[in-house]
Coordinates of C-alpha atoms and ligand atoms in Angstrom, one line a residue:
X3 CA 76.2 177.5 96.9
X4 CA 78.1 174.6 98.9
X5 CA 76.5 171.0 97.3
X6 CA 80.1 169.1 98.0
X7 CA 78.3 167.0 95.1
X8 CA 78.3 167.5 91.5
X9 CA 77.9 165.0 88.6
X10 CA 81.6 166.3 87.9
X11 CA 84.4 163.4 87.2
X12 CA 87.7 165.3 87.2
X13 CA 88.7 164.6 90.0
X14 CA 88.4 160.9 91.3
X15 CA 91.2 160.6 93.5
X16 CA 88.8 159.7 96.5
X17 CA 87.4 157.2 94.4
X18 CA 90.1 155.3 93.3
X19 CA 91.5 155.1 96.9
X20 CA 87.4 153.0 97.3
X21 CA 88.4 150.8 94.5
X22 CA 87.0 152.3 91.9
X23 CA 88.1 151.1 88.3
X24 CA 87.3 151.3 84.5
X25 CA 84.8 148.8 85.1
X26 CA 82.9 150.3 87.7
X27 CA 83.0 153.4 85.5
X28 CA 81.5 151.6 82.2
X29 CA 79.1 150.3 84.3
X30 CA 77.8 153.6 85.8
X31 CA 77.9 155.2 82.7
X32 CA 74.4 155.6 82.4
X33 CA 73.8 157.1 85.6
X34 CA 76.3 159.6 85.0
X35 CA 74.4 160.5 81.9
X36 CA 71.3 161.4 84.2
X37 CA 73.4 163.4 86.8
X38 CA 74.0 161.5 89.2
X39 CA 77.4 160.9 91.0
X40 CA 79.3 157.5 92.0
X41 CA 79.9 156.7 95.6
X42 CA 80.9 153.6 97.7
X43 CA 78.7 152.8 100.7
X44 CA 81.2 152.7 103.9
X45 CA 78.6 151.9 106.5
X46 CA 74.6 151.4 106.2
X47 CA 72.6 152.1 109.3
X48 CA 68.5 152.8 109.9
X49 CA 67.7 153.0 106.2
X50 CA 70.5 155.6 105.9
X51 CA 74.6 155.0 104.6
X52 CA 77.1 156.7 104.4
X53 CA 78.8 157.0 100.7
X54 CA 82.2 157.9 100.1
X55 CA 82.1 160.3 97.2
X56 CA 85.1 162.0 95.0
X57 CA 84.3 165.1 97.3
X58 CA 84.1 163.1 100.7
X59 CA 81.6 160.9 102.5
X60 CA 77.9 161.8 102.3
X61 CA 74.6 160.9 103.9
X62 CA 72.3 159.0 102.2
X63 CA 68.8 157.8 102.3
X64 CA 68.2 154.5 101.1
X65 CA 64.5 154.5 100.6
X66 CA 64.6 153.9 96.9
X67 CA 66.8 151.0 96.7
X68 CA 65.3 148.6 99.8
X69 CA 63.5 145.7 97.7
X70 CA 61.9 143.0 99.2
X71 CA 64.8 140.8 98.4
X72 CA 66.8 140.8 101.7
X73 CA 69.6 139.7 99.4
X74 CA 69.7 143.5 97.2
X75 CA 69.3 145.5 99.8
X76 CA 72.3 148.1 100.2
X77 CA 75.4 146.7 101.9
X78 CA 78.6 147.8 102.8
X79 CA 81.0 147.9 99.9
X80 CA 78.5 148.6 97.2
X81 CA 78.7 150.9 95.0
X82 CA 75.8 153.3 94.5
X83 CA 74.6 156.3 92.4
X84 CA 73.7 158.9 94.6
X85 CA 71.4 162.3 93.3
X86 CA 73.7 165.2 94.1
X87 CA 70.1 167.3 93.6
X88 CA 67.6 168.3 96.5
X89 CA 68.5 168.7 100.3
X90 CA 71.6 168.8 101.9
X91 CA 71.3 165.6 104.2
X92 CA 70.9 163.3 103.3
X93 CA 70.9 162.7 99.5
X94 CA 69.1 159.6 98.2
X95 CA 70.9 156.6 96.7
X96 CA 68.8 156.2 93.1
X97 CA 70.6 153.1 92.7
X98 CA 73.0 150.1 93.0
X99 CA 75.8 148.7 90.6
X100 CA 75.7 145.0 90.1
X101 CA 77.7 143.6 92.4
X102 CA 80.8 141.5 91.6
X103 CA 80.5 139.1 94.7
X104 CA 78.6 139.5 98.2
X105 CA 79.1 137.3 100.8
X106 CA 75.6 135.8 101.8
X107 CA 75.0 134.1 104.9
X108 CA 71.5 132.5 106.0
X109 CA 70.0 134.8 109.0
X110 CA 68.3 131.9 111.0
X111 CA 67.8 128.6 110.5
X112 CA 63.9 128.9 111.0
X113 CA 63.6 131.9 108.3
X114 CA 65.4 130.8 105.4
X115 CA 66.1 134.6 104.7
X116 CA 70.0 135.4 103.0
X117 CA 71.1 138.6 104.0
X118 CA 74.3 140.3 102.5
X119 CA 77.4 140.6 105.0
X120 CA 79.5 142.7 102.7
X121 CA 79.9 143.5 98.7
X122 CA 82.3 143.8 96.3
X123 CA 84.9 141.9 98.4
X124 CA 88.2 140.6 96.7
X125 CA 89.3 138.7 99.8
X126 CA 87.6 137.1 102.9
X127 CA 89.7 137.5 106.3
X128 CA 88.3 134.7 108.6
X129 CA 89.6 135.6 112.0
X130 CA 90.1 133.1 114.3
X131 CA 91.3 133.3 118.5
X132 CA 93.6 131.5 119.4
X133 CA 92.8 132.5 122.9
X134 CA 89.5 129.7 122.7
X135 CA 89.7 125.9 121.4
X136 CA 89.9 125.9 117.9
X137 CA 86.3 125.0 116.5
X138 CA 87.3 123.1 112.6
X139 CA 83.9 123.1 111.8
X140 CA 82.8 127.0 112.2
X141 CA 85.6 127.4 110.1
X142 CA 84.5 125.0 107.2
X143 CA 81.5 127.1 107.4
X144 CA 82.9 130.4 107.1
X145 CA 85.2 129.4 104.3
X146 CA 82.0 127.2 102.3
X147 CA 80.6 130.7 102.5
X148 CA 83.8 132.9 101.5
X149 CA 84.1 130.4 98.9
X150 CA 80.9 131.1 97.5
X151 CA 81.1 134.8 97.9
X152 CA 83.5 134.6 95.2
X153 CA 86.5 136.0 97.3
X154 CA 89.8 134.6 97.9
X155 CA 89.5 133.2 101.8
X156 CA 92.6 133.6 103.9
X157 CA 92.2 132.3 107.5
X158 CA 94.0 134.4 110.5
X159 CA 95.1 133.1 113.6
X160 CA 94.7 135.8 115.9
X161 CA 96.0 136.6 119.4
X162 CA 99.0 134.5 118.6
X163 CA 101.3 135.9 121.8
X164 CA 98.6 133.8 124.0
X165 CA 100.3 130.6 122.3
X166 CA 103.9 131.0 123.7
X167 CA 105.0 127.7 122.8
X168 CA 106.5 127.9 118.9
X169 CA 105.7 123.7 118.6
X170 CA 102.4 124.5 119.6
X171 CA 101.6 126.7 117.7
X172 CA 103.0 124.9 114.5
X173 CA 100.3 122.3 115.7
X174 CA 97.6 124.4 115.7
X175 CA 98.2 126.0 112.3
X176 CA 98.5 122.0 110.6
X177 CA 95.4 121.5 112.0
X178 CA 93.6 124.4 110.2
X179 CA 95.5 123.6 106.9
X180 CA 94.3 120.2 107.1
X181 CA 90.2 121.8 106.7
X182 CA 91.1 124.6 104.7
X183 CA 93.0 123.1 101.3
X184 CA 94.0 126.6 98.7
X185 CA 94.0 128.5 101.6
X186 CA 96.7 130.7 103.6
X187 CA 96.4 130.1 107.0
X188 CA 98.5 132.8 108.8
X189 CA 99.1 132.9 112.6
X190 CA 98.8 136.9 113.8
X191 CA 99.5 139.1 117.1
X192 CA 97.7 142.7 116.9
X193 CA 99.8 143.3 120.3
X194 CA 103.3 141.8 119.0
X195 CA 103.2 142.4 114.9
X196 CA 103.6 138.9 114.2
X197 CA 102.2 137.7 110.8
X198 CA 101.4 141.4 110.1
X199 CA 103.6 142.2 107.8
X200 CA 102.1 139.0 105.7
X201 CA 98.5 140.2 106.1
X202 CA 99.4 143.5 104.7
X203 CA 100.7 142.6 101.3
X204 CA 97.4 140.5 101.1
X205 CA 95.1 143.1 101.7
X206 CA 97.3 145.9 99.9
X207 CA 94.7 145.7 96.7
X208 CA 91.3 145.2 96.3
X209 CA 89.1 144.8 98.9
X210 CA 88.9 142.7 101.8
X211 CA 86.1 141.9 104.4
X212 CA 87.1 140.8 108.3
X213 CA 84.9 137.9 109.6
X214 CA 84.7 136.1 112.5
X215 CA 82.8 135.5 115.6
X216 CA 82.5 138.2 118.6
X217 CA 85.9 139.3 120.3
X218 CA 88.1 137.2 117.9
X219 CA 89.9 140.4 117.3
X220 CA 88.9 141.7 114.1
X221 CA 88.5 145.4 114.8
X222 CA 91.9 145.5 117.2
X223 CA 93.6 144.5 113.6
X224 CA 91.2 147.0 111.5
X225 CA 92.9 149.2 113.7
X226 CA 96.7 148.1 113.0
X227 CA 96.1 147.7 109.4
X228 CA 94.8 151.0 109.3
X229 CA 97.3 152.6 111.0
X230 CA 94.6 154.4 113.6
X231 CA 92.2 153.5 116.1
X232 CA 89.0 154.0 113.8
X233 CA 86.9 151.0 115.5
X234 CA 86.3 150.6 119.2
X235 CA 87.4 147.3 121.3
X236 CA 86.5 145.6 124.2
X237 CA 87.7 142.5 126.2
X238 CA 85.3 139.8 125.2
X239 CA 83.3 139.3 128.5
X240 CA 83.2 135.8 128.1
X241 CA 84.9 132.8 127.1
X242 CA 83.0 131.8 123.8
X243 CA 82.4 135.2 122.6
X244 CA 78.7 135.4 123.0
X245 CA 77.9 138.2 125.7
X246 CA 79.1 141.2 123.6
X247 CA 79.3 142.6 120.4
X248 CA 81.5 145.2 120.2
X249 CA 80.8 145.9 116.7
X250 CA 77.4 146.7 115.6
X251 CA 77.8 148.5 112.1
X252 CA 79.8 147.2 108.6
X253 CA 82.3 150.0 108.1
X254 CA 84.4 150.5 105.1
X255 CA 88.2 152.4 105.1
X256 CA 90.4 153.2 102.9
X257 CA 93.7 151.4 103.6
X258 CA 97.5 153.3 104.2
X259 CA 99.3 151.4 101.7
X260 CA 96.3 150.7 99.0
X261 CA 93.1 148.7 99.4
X262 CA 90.2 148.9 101.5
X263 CA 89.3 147.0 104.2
X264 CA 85.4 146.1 105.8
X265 CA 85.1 145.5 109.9
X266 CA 82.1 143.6 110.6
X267 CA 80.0 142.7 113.6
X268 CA 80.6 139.0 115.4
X269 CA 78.7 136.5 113.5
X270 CA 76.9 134.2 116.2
X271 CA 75.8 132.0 113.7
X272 CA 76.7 131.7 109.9
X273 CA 74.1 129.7 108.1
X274 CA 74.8 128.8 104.8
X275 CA 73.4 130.3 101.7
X276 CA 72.9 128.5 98.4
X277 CA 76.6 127.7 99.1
X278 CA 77.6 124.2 97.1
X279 CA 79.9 125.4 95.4
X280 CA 81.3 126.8 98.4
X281 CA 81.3 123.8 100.7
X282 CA 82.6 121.7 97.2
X283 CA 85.7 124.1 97.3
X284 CA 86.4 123.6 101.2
X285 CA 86.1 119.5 100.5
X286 CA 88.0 119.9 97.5
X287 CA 90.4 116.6 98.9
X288 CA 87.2 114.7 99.3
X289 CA 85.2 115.7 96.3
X290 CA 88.8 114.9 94.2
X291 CA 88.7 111.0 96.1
X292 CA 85.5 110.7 95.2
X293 CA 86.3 111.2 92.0
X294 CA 88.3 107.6 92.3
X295 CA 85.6 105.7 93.9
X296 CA 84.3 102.9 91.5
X297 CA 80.8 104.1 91.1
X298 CA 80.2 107.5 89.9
X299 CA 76.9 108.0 92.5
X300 CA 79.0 106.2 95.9
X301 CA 77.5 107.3 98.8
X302 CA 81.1 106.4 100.6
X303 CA 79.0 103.8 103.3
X304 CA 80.2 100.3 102.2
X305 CA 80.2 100.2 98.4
X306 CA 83.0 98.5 97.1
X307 CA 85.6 100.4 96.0
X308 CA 85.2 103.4 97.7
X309 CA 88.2 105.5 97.6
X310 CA 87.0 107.8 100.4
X311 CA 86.6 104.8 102.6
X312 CA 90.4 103.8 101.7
X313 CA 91.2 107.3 102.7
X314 CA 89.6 107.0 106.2
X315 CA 91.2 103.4 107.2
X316 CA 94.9 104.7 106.0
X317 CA 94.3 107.9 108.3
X318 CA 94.7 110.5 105.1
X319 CA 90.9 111.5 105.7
X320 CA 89.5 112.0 109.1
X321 CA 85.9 111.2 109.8
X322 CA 85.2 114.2 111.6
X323 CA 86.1 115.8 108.6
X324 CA 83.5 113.7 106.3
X325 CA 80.5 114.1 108.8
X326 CA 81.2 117.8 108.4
X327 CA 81.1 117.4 104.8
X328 CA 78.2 115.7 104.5
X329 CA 76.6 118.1 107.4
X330 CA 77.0 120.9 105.5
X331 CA 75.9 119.5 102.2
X332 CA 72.4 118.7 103.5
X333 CA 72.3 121.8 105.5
X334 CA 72.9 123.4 102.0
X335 CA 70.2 121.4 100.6
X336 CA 67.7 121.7 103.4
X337 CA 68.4 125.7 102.8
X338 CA 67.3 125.6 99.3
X339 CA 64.8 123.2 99.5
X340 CA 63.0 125.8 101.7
X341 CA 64.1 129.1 100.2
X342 CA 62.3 127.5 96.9
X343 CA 59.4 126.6 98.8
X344 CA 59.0 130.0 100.2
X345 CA 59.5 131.8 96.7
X346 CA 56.7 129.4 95.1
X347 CA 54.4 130.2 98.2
X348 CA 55.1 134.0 97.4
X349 CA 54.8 133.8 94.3
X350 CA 51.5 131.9 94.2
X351 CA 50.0 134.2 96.9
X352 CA 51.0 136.9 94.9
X353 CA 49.2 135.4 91.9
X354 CA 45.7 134.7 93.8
X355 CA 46.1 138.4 95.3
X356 CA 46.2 139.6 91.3
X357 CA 44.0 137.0 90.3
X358 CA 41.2 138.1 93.2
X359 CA 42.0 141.3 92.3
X360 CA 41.3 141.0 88.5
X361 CA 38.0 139.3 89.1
X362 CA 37.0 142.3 91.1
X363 CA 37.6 145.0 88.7
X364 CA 36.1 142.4 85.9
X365 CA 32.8 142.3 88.5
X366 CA 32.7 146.3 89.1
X367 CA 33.1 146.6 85.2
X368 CA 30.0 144.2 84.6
X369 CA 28.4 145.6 87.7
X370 CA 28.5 149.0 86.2
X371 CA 27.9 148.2 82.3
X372 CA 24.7 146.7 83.8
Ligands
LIG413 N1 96.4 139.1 123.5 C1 95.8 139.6 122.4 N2 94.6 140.1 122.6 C2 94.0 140.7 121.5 C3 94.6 140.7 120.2 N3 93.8 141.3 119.3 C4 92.7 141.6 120.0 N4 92.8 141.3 121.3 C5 91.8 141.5 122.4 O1 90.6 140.8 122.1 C6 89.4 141.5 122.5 C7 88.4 141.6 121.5 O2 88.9 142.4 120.4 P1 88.0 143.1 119.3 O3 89.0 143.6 118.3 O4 87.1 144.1 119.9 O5 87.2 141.9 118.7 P2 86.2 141.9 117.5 O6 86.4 140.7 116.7 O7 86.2 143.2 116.8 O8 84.8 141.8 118.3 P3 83.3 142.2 117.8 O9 83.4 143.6 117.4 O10 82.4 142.0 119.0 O11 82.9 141.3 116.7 C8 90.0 142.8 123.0 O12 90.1 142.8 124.4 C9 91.4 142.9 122.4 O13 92.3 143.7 123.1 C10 96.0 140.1 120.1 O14 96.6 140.1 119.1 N5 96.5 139.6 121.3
LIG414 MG1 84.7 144.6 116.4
LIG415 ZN1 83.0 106.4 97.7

């Protein structure tokens, strides 16, 4: 018999290299007591993953764990119990570990639906080209969400060896600073090892997700950081990103000098997701001048005594930066306003559908009893 999979633990090597700990371990206790083994995902396509065991990466089908909830559904980075029984290929995950963060994004703006970009992450990489006009805003978003997720954002400059000019750069790197306050923003060359050696004490522990839109550069550096070209790249065939997705799949590897690090596909859009927290934590300047503004419920329009005001007429606050804050806040609002909605509609449809139902069986039962 050849099963690479048994419900032994003796050898967890493999495991520890996915970030498995003494918490994960109590917390899949009870699964090992019914036989089955611990695994993390490292990529999730058609209904199937693939789980990186302590006796190397298996196929499994995810068929048991796919609730309704777009927001449990398996994602890279989880860690999963997976039968070791039955068939070869592929196994079936039985189930999921709660998750310690996910980062959650809104699909589309018209179906307020979250879905889970990656799980388990320590810290969020937001890669950014320097090779297009800086957008302040997308990045806001992407760190209200990173934020939220409960990682640690850092925000990468990528392609730095198109910005020649040392001055320049310097420039460019204030201006993200000035929208990203607790955060590292680090300017990085793939193709010159500049800021390199920076990212890869960062991501030397835990686990950290790449983000970013299409052809910002995220798999060239998945590559470099992991020392081998295990993700394909293309030239971005247009200026904004937008005609090609290199990367289609979430993919999980097991980093040279410790960690593990998550590719994922160009995000087109990144709606927010229950993220107020989030988009507090990017504003934090704001929200802490607020703070100082002589009514506790200022709306920062004309009151009197508005220290956010103040902040705008001596140039410490910009206004781009407030419309952005208050964007996103109602954004986040309109979001949950509507996921709630949606959730009482299901759950009241769902309540007629048992209710019609009940009445039936009650009329068969007095139908027959006649
Ligand atoms: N000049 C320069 N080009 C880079 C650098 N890093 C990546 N590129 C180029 O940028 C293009 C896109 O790189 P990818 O790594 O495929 O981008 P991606 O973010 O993974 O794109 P998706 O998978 O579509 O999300 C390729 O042509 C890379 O060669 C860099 O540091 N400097
Ligand atoms: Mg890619
Ligand atoms: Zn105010």
């Amino acid at each position: 018999m050849s099963f690479p999979l048994s419900s032994r633990t003796s050898d967890s090597s493999l495991l520890d290299a996915h970030g498995w700990d003494s918490g994960w371990a109590a917390a899949f206790a009870p699964y090992a007591a019914q036989g089955l083994v611990p695994g993390r995902v490292v990529r999730v396509d058609r209904g199937q993953c693939d789980v990186a065991t302590e006796e190397g990466v298996v196929r499994a089908d995810t068929a048991f764990v796919t609730p309704h909830d777009p927001l449990r559904v398996v994602c890279t980075g989880d860690w999963a119990a997976v039968d070791p029984a039955g068939v070869r290929d592929p196994r079936y995950v039985r189930a999921c570990l709660p998750r310690r963060t996910a980062f959650a994004r809104s699909t589309s703006s018209k179906r307020s639906e979250g879905q889970i970009l990656a799980a388990n992450v320590d810290h969020a990489v937001i890669t950014v080209s320097l090779a297009v006009e800086l957008d302040l805003g997308r990045i806001e978003r992407f760190l209200a969400l990173a934020w939220e997720s409960g990682a640690q954002p850092t925000v990468v400059l990528s392609k730095a060896d198109l910005v020649p000019d040392p001055v320049g750069l310097s420039y460019l790197v204030e201006d993200v600073e000035t929208v990203a306050p607790g955060v590292q923003v680090l300017p990085l060359s793939s193709t010159t090892g500049e800021g390199l050696d920076v990212l890869a004490a960062t991501v030397a522990g835990g686990t950290t997700v790449l983000l970013g839109v299409s052809g910002a550069g995220k798999s060239t550096l998945a590559n470099v950081l992991v020392g081998e070209d295990v993700m394909t790249v293309q030239a971005a065939r247009d200026i904004d990103g937008k005609g090609r997705h290199t990367t289609t799949t979430r993919n999980l590897f097991v980093l040279p000098g410790g960690g593990v690090l998550i590719d994922t596909p160009g995000l087109r859009g990144v709606g927010l997701w229950d993220a107020e927290t989030g988009v507090g934590q990017v504003f934090s300047e704001i929200e802490e001048l607020a703070g100082n503004c002589r009514f506790h419920d200022c709306g920062h329009e004309s009151e009197p005594g508005c220290a956010v005001a103040a902040a705008i007429e001596d140039g410490t606050l910009s206004v781009r930066r407030l419309e952005s804050y208050r964007k996103l806040l109602r954004e986040n609002q309109r979001i949950v306003a509507k996921t709630d909605a949606r959730l009482r509609t299901e759950m009241l449809k769902d309540w007629k559908r048992r209710h019609a139902a009940g009445r039936k069986a009650l009329e068969m039962k007095r139908g027959h009893s006649r």
